[in-house]
PDB file of N, CA and C in Angstrom:
ATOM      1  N   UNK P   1      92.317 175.069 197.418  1.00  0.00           N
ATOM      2  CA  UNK P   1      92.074 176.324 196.757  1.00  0.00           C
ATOM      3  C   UNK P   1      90.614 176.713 196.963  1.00  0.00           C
ATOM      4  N   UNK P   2      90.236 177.731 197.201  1.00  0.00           N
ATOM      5  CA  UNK P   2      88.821 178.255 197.443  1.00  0.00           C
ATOM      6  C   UNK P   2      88.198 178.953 196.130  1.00  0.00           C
ATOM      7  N   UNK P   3      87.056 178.877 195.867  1.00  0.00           N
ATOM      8  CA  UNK P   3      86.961 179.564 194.330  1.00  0.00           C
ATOM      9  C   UNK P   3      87.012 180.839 194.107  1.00  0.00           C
ATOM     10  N   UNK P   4      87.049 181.744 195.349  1.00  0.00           N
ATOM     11  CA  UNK P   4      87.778 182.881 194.657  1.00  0.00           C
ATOM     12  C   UNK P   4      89.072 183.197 194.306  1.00  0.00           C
ATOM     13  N   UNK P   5      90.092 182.182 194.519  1.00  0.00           N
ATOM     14  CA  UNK P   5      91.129 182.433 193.641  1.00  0.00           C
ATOM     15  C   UNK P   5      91.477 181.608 192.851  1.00  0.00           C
ATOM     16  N   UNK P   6      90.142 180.964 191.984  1.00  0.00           N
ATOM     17  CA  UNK P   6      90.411 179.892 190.792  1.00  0.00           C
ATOM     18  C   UNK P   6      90.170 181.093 189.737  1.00  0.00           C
ATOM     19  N   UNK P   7      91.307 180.735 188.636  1.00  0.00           N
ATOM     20  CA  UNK P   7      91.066 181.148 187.517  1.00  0.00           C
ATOM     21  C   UNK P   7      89.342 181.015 186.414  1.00  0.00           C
ATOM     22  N   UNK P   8      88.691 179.650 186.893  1.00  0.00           N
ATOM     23  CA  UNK P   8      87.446 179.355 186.274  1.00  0.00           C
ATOM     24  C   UNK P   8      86.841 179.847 186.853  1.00  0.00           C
ATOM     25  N   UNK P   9      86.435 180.473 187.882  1.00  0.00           N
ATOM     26  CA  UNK P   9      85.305 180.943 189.061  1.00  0.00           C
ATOM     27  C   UNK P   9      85.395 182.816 188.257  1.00  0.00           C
ATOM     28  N   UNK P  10      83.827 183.153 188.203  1.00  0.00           N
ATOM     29  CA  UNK P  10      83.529 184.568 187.524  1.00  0.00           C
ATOM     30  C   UNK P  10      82.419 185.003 189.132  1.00  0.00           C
ATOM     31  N   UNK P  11      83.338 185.590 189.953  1.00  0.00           N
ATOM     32  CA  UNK P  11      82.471 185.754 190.969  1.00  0.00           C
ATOM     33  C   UNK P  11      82.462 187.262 191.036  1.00  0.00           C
ATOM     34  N   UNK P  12      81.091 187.356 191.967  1.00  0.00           N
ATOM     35  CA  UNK P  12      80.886 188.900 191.889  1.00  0.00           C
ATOM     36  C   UNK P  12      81.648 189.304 193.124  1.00  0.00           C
ATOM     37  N   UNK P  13      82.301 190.564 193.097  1.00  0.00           N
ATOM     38  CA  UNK P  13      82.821 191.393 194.547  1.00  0.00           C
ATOM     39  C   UNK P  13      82.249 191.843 195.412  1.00  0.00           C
ATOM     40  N   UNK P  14      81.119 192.356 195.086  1.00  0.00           N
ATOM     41  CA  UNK P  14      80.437 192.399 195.816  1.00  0.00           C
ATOM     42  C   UNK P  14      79.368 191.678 197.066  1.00  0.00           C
ATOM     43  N   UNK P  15      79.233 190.344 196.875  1.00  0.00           N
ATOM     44  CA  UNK P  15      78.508 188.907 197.336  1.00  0.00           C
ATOM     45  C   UNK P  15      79.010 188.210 197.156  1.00  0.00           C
ATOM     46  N   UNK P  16      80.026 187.572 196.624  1.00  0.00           N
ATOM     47  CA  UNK P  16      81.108 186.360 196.828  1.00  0.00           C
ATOM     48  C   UNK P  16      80.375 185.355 196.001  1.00  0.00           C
ATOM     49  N   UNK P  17      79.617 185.599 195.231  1.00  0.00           N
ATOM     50  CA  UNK P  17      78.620 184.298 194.820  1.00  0.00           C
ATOM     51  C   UNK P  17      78.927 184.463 193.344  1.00  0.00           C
ATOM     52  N   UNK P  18      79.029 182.936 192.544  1.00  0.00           N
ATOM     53  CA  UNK P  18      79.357 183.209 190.934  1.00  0.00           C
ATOM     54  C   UNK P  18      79.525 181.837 190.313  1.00  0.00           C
ATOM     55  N   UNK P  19      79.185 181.642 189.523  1.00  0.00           N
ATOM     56  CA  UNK P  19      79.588 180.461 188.521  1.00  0.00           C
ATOM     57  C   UNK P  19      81.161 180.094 188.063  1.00  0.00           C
ATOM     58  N   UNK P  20      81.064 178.953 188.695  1.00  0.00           N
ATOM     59  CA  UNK P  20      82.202 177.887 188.275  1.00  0.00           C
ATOM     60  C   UNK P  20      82.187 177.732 186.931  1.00  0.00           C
ATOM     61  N   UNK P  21      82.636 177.719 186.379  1.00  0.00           N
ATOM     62  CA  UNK P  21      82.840 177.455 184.718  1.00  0.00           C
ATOM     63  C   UNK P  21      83.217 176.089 184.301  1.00  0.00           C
ATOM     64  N   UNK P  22      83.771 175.613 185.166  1.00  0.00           N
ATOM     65  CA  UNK P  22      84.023 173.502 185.051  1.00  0.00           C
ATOM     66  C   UNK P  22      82.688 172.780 185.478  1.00  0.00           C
ATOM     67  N   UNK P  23      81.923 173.918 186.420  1.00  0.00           N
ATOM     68  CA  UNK P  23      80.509 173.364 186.441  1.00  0.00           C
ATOM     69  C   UNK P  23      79.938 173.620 185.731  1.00  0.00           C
ATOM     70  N   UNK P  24      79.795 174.275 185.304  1.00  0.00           N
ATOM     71  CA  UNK P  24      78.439 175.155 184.063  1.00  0.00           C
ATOM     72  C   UNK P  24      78.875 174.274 182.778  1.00  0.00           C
ATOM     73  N   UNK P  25      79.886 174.432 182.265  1.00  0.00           N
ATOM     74  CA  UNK P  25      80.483 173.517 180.918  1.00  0.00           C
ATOM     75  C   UNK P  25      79.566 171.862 181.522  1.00  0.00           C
ATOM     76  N   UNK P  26      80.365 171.154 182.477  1.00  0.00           N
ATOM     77  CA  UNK P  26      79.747 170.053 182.458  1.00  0.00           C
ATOM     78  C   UNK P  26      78.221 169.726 182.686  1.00  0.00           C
ATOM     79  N   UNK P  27      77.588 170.880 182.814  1.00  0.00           N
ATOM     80  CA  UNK P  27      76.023 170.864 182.746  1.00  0.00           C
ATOM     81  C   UNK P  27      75.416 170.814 184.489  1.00  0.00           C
ATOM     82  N   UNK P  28      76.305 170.805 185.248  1.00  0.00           N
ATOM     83  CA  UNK P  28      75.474 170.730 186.852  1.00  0.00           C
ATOM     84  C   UNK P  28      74.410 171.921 186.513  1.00  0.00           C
ATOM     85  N   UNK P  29      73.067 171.633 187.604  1.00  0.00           N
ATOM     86  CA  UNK P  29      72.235 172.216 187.663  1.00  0.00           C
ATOM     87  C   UNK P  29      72.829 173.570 188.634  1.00  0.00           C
ATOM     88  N   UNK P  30      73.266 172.917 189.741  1.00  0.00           N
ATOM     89  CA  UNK P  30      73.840 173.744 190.679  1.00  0.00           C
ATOM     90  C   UNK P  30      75.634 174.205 190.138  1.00  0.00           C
ATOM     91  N   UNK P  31      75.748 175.342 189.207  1.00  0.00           N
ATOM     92  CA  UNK P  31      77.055 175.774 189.155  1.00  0.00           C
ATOM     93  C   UNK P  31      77.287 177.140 189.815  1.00  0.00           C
ATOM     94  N   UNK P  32      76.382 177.347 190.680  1.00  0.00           N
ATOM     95  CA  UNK P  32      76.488 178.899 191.460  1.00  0.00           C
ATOM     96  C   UNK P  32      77.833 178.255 192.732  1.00  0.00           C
ATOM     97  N   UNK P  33      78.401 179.205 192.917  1.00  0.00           N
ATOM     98  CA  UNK P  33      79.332 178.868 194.531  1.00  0.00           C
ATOM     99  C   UNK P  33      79.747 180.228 195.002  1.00  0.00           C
ATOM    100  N   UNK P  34      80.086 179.951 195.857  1.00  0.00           N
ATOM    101  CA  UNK P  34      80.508 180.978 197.124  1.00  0.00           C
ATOM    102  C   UNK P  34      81.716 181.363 197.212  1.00  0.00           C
ATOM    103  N   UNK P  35      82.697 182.202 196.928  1.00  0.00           N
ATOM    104  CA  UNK P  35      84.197 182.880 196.930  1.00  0.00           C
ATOM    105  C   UNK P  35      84.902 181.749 198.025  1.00  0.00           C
ATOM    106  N   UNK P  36      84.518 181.313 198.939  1.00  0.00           N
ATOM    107  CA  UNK P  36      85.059 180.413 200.360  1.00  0.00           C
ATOM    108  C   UNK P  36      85.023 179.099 200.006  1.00  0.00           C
ATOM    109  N   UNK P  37      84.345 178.844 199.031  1.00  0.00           N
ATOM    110  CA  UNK P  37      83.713 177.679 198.864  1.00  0.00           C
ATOM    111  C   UNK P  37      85.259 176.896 198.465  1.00  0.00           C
ATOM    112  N   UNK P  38      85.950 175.659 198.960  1.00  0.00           N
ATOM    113  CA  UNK P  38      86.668 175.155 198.752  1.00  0.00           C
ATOM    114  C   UNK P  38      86.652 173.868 197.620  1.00  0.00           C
ATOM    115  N   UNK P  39      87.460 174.233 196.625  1.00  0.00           N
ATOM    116  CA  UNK P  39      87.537 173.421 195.439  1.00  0.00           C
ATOM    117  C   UNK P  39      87.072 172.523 195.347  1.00  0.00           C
ATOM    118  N   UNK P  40      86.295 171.605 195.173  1.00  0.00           N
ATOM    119  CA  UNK P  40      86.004 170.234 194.640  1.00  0.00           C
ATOM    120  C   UNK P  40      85.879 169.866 193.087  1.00  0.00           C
ATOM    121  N   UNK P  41      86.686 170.074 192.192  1.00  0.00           N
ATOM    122  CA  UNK P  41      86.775 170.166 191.199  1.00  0.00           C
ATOM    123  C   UNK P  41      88.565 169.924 190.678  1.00  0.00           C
ATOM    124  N   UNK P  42      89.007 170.159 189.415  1.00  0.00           N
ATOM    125  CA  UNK P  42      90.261 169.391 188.759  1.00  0.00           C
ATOM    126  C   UNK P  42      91.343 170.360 189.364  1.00  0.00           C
ATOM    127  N   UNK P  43      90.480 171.253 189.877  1.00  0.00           N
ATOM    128  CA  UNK P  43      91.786 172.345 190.604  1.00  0.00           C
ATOM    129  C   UNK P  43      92.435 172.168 192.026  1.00  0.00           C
ATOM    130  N   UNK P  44      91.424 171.490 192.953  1.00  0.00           N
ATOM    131  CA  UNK P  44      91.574 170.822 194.227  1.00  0.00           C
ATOM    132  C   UNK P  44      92.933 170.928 194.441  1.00  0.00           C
ATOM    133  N   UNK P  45      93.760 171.993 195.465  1.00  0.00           N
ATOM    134  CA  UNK P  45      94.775 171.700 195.987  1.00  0.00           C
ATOM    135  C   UNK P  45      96.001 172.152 195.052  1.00  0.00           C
ATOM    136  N   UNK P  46      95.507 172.614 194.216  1.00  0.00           N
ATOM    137  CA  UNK P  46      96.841 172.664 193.053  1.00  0.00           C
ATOM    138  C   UNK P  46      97.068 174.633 193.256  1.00  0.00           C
ATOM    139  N   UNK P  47      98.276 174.575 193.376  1.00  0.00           N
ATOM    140  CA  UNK P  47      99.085 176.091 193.945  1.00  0.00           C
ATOM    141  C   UNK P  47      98.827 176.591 195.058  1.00  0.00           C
ATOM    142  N   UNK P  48      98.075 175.920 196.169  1.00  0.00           N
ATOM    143  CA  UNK P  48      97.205 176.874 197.085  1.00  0.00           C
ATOM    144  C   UNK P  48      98.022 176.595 198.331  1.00  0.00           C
ATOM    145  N   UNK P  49      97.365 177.515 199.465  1.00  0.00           N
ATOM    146  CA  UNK P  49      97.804 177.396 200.679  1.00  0.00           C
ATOM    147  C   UNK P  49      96.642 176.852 201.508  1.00  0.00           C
ATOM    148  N   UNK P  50      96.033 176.636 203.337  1.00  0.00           N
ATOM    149  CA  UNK P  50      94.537 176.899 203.342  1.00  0.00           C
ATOM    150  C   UNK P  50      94.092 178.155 203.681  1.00  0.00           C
ATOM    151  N   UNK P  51      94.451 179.116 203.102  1.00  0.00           N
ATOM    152  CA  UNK P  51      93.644 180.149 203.086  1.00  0.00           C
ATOM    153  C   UNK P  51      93.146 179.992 202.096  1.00  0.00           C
ATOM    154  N   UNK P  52      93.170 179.634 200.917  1.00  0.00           N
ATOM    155  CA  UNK P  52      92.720 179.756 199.525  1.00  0.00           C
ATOM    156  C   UNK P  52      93.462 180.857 198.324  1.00  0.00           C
ATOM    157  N   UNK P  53      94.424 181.192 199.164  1.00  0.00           N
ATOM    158  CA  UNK P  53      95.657 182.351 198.014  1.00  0.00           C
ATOM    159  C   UNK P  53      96.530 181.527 197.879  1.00  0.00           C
ATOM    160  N   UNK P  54      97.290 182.158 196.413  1.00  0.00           N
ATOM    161  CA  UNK P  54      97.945 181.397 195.769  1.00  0.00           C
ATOM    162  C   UNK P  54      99.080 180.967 196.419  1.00  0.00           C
ATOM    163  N   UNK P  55      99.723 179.777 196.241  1.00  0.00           N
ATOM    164  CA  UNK P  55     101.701 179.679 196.850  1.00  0.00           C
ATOM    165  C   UNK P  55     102.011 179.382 196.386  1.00  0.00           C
ATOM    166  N   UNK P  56     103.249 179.320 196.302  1.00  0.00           N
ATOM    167  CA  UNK P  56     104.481 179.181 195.655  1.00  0.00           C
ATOM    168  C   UNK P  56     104.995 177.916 195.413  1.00  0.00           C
TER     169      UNK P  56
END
């Protein structure tokens, strides 16, 4: 899953760039990411395809 189609990710439309919210809660310094940026977090792989949109 890529973080622009995680439900926790508040990214801007305009620049693709935005805070993870599973990062920011757990205190990382670095919780900024990139819309492309591929999951590393509790969401990893769960509903996705590799494009990063949702499946079925």
């Amino acid at each position: 899953m890529r973080c622009k189609s995680c439900e926790k990710w508040y990214g801007a439309e305009d620049d693709d760039y935005g805070p993870c919210s599973v990062k920011h809660a757990r205190g990382d310094k670095k919780f900024i990411t990139h819309g492309e940026h591929v999951c590393d977090e509790i969401y990893k792989g769960k509903g996705s395809d590799n494009d990063g949109d949702q499946g079925s």
